[in-house]
Short mmCIF file of C-alpha atoms and ligand atoms in Angstrom, two decimals:
data_model
loop_
_atom_site.label_atom_id
_atom_site.label_comp_id
_atom_site.label_asym_id
_atom_site.label_seq_id
_atom_site.Cartn_x
_atom_site.Cartn_y
_atom_site.Cartn_z
CA MET A 1 8.06 103.96 54.78
CA ARG A 2 9.62 102.13 51.68
CA ILE A 3 9.81 98.65 52.25
CA VAL A 4 11.35 95.47 50.07
CA LEU A 5 9.26 92.12 51.09
CA LEU A 6 11.66 89.34 49.95
CA GLY A 7 10.99 85.52 49.94
CA ALA A 8 10.87 82.76 47.65
CA PRO A 9 7.87 82.66 45.06
CA GLY A 10 4.95 81.21 47.10
CA ALA A 11 6.56 82.42 50.50
CA GLY A 12 3.21 84.44 50.79
CA LYS A 13 4.58 87.78 49.88
CA GLY A 14 1.45 88.75 48.18
CA THR A 15 -0.75 88.02 51.26
CA GLN A 16 1.40 89.77 53.64
CA CYS A 17 1.88 92.69 51.28
CA LYS A 18 -2.11 93.03 51.03
CA ARG A 19 -2.08 93.48 55.13
CA ILE A 20 1.18 95.42 55.32
CA VAL A 21 -0.38 98.04 52.91
CA ALA A 22 -3.75 98.40 54.47
CA ARG A 23 -2.14 98.91 57.97
CA TYR A 24 0.50 101.68 57.21
CA CYS A 25 -1.52 103.23 54.28
CA LEU A 26 1.19 102.09 51.32
CA ALA A 27 1.32 101.29 47.93
CA HIS A 28 1.36 97.91 46.83
CA LEU A 29 3.75 97.42 43.75
CA SER A 30 4.22 93.80 42.62
CA SER A 31 6.47 93.15 39.61
CA GLY A 32 4.60 89.67 38.74
CA ASP A 33 1.06 91.57 39.17
CA ILE A 34 2.43 94.29 36.96
CA LEU A 35 3.59 92.13 34.49
CA ARG A 36 0.50 90.18 34.18
CA GLN A 37 -1.68 93.44 33.65
CA GLU A 38 0.79 94.27 30.97
CA ARG A 39 0.37 90.97 28.94
CA GLY A 40 -3.41 91.03 29.84
CA ALA A 41 -3.15 94.63 28.01
CA GLY A 42 -1.18 93.18 25.15
CA THR A 43 1.70 95.81 25.43
CA GLU A 44 5.17 95.35 24.12
CA VAL A 45 6.48 94.93 27.63
CA GLY A 46 4.14 92.33 28.18
CA LYS A 47 4.91 90.45 25.37
CA LYS A 48 8.73 90.14 25.76
CA ALA A 49 7.94 88.93 29.21
CA GLN A 50 5.75 86.19 28.51
CA SER A 51 8.01 83.47 27.20
CA TYR A 52 10.35 83.77 30.34
CA MET A 53 7.25 84.33 32.73
CA ASP A 54 5.80 80.87 31.24
CA SER A 55 9.04 78.62 31.69
CA GLY A 56 9.62 80.47 35.45
CA GLN A 57 13.05 82.02 34.08
CA LEU A 58 13.35 85.95 35.18
CA VAL A 59 12.64 88.44 33.18
CA PRO A 60 15.76 90.62 32.03
CA ASP A 61 16.77 93.35 34.14
CA GLY A 62 16.30 96.57 31.88
CA LEU A 63 13.17 95.42 31.15
CA ILE A 64 12.12 95.35 34.85
CA VAL A 65 13.90 97.78 36.10
CA LYS A 66 12.31 100.37 33.62
CA MET A 67 9.01 99.13 34.52
CA MET A 68 9.34 99.41 38.05
CA ALA A 69 11.04 102.95 37.95
CA GLY A 70 7.89 104.16 36.19
CA ALA A 71 5.60 102.33 38.92
CA ILE A 72 7.63 103.68 41.86
CA GLY A 73 7.71 107.12 40.02
CA ARG A 74 3.61 107.25 39.85
CA VAL A 75 3.13 106.69 43.61
CA ALA A 76 6.40 108.84 44.56
CA GLU A 77 4.55 110.77 47.26
CA SER A 78 3.32 107.92 49.54
CA GLY A 79 5.38 104.97 50.77
CA PHE A 80 5.49 101.64 49.12
CA VAL A 81 5.94 97.97 49.44
CA LEU A 82 7.76 96.17 46.85
CA ASP A 83 6.84 92.86 46.35
CA GLY A 84 8.82 90.57 43.53
CA PHE A 85 11.19 93.15 43.15
CA PRO A 86 14.41 93.22 43.28
CA ARG A 87 14.96 89.65 42.68
CA THR A 88 18.89 89.98 41.30
CA VAL A 89 21.52 92.12 43.05
CA ASN A 90 21.71 94.04 39.88
CA GLN A 91 18.32 95.19 40.31
CA ALA A 92 18.80 95.97 43.79
CA GLU A 93 22.00 97.94 42.85
CA LYS A 94 19.40 99.88 40.23
CA LEU A 95 16.55 100.57 43.09
CA ASP A 96 19.21 101.90 45.35
CA GLU A 97 20.47 104.46 42.51
CA LEU A 98 17.10 105.41 41.58
CA LEU A 99 15.79 105.92 45.25
CA THR A 100 19.25 107.94 45.96
CA ALA A 101 18.81 110.01 43.10
CA GLU A 102 15.65 111.16 44.88
CA GLY A 103 16.95 111.50 48.20
CA ASN A 104 15.19 108.34 49.41
CA GLU A 105 16.29 105.11 50.55
CA ILE A 106 14.74 101.79 51.18
CA ASP A 107 13.63 101.72 55.22
CA ALA A 108 13.27 98.47 55.88
CA VAL A 109 13.81 94.69 54.07
CA ILE A 110 11.28 92.03 55.48
CA ASN A 111 12.56 88.69 54.43
CA LEU A 112 10.08 85.82 54.70
CA GLU A 113 11.55 82.74 55.10
CA VAL A 114 9.97 78.99 54.08
CA ASP A 115 11.02 75.73 53.50
CA ASP A 116 11.29 74.71 49.83
CA ASP A 117 8.77 71.25 50.33
CA ILE A 118 5.98 73.68 52.09
CA ILE A 119 6.87 75.95 48.91
CA ALA A 120 6.33 73.65 46.43
CA GLY A 121 2.71 71.95 47.79
CA ARG A 122 1.46 75.79 48.41
CA MET A 123 1.97 76.56 44.78
CA THR A 124 0.97 73.34 42.97
CA GLY A 125 -2.10 73.79 44.44
CA ARG A 126 -2.81 77.18 44.12
CA ARG A 127 -6.02 77.88 42.00
CA SER A 128 -7.09 81.39 40.65
CA CYS A 129 -9.89 82.97 39.07
CA PRO A 130 -8.96 84.33 35.43
CA LYS A 131 -11.59 87.10 35.79
CA CYS A 132 -11.39 88.54 39.55
CA GLY A 133 -8.22 86.98 40.66
CA ALA A 134 -9.27 85.88 43.69
CA VAL A 135 -6.88 83.18 44.85
CA TYR A 136 -7.97 79.70 46.25
CA HIS A 137 -6.25 76.39 47.17
CA ILE A 138 -7.07 72.82 46.71
CA GLU A 139 -6.80 71.96 50.08
CA ASN A 140 -6.31 74.83 52.43
CA LEU A 141 -8.50 77.51 50.71
CA GLN A 142 -11.39 75.63 48.85
CA PRO A 143 -13.94 77.50 46.83
CA ARG A 144 -17.78 76.84 48.04
CA VAL A 145 -18.25 75.05 44.63
CA ASP A 146 -15.41 72.87 43.88
CA GLY A 147 -13.30 74.49 40.68
CA LYS A 148 -15.75 77.63 40.69
CA CYS A 149 -14.78 81.26 41.87
CA ASP A 150 -16.91 82.30 45.08
CA ASN A 151 -17.23 85.83 43.65
CA ASP A 152 -18.26 84.94 39.79
CA GLY A 153 -18.75 81.49 39.38
CA VAL A 154 -15.67 81.49 36.80
CA ALA A 155 -14.04 78.27 36.25
CA LEU A 156 -10.71 78.55 38.15
CA VAL A 157 -7.39 78.34 36.88
CA GLN A 158 -3.81 76.97 37.57
CA ARG A 159 -1.24 79.39 36.50
CA ALA A 160 1.31 78.28 33.87
CA ASP A 161 3.85 78.96 36.31
CA ASP A 162 2.56 76.82 39.43
CA THR A 163 3.04 73.86 37.56
CA LEU A 164 5.57 71.23 40.10
CA GLU A 165 8.09 71.40 36.66
CA VAL A 166 8.22 75.22 36.69
CA VAL A 167 7.65 75.56 40.55
CA GLN A 168 11.00 73.59 40.84
CA ASN A 169 12.60 75.70 38.20
CA ARG A 170 11.10 78.89 39.98
CA LEU A 171 13.01 77.71 43.22
CA LYS A 172 16.28 76.61 41.77
CA ASN A 173 16.24 80.48 40.37
CA TYR A 174 15.48 81.77 43.37
CA HIS A 175 17.99 80.35 45.34
CA ARG A 176 20.87 81.28 42.75
CA GLN A 177 19.73 84.40 41.81
CA THR A 178 17.56 86.30 44.32
CA GLU A 179 18.64 85.06 48.05
CA PRO A 180 22.08 87.42 47.13
CA VAL A 181 19.73 90.03 47.06
CA VAL A 182 18.96 88.95 51.02
CA GLY A 183 22.81 89.54 51.52
CA TYR A 184 22.90 92.58 49.86
CA TYR A 185 20.36 94.26 52.08
CA ARG A 186 21.99 92.51 55.04
CA GLU A 187 25.20 94.55 54.74
CA ASN A 188 23.35 97.59 55.79
CA GLY A 189 21.63 95.99 58.54
CA LYS A 190 18.04 96.42 57.31
CA VAL A 191 16.87 92.83 56.85
CA HIS A 192 14.41 91.39 59.47
CA ASP A 193 13.73 87.73 59.26
CA ILE A 194 10.76 86.22 59.47
CA ASP A 195 9.61 82.37 59.92
CA ALA A 196 7.12 82.25 57.66
CA ASN A 197 6.73 78.28 57.52
CA ARG A 198 3.40 79.58 60.16
CA GLU A 199 0.02 80.18 59.68
CA PRO A 200 -0.76 83.81 57.16
CA ASP A 201 -1.86 85.33 60.84
CA GLU A 202 1.32 84.37 62.87
CA VAL A 203 3.52 85.70 59.90
CA SER A 204 1.73 89.02 60.05
CA SER A 205 1.82 89.70 63.81
CA ALA A 206 5.57 89.24 63.20
CA VAL A 207 5.36 91.42 60.55
CA PHE A 208 3.83 94.14 62.27
CA GLU A 209 5.74 93.79 65.39
CA CYS A 210 9.36 94.80 63.54
CA LEU A 211 7.53 97.44 61.46
CA ASP A 212 5.48 98.95 64.26
CA ALA A 213 8.98 99.74 66.09
CA MET A 214 10.00 101.43 63.11
CA VAL A 215 6.99 103.62 62.97
CA SER A 216 7.16 104.68 66.66
CA THR A 217 10.65 105.51 66.54
P1 AMP B 1 5.59 86.31 40.36
O1 AMP B 1 4.13 86.66 40.30
O2 AMP B 1 6.34 87.73 41.45
O3 AMP B 1 5.81 85.34 41.24
O4 AMP B 1 6.52 86.76 39.29
C1 AMP B 1 5.47 85.92 37.96
C2 AMP B 1 6.76 85.99 36.99
O5 AMP B 1 7.42 87.20 36.58
C3 AMP B 1 8.30 85.45 37.74
O6 AMP B 1 8.25 84.01 37.85
C4 AMP B 1 9.34 86.04 36.59
O7 AMP B 1 9.33 85.49 35.16
C5 AMP B 1 8.56 87.31 36.44
N1 AMP B 1 9.05 88.52 37.20
C6 AMP B 1 8.23 89.11 38.39
N2 AMP B 1 9.05 90.09 39.42
C7 AMP B 1 10.42 89.94 38.37
C8 AMP B 1 11.46 90.74 38.77
N3 AMP B 1 11.69 91.38 39.43
N4 AMP B 1 12.73 90.26 38.01
C9 AMP B 1 12.58 89.24 36.78
N5 AMP B 1 11.40 88.91 36.63
C10 AMP B 1 10.36 89.21 37.60
#
């Protein structure tokens, strides 16, 4: 299965992706995670992406498409879930070209729909561990000791792009640049809209219902 997971930043794509890849044994390709790894490793791609990421702008298409083509190539044998990519219609077109050249295609697009005010609360309250990557929330998912990671006791941090100003910018960019991607995929009838204003478990059940139906056909 080749799946694209769409949704605004903070819609729960990361959480749902982890569950999807575990259930259907797929590779998880998150463009945001790969970019953060590139930055952590100090690569050219990471350096070029840094200023865009910290201000909530999209990294230029050329850089992202090349990076994701490499990542997809490395998991070509298994299926995959794309998380955070494609984020522009141009990226979606380039992805189609890439897959078509290999005789493949996207099988399903899961579209997580969440209201903007719920997203803002989720993202600005998010804290993560700079060492192990564990994610918490100041209200909904508190660590055992305030401000410290449960796994290693390291002080939790707020991602530079989870501050209110940047979140608002990212939402604006999402509506302008990424919502049209849903329309792009809708034309070929592969989009499954999921109400993701709900608790993560309820969202997962709805997602699994769609994908189970696909697997059994
Ligand atoms: P994420 O963790 O998916 O929210 O991504 C964090 C940041 O990485 C975004 O705000 C963008 O700056 C950049 N980014 C991730 N994926 C893409 C993409 N497909 N196209 C352009 N920029 C991206």
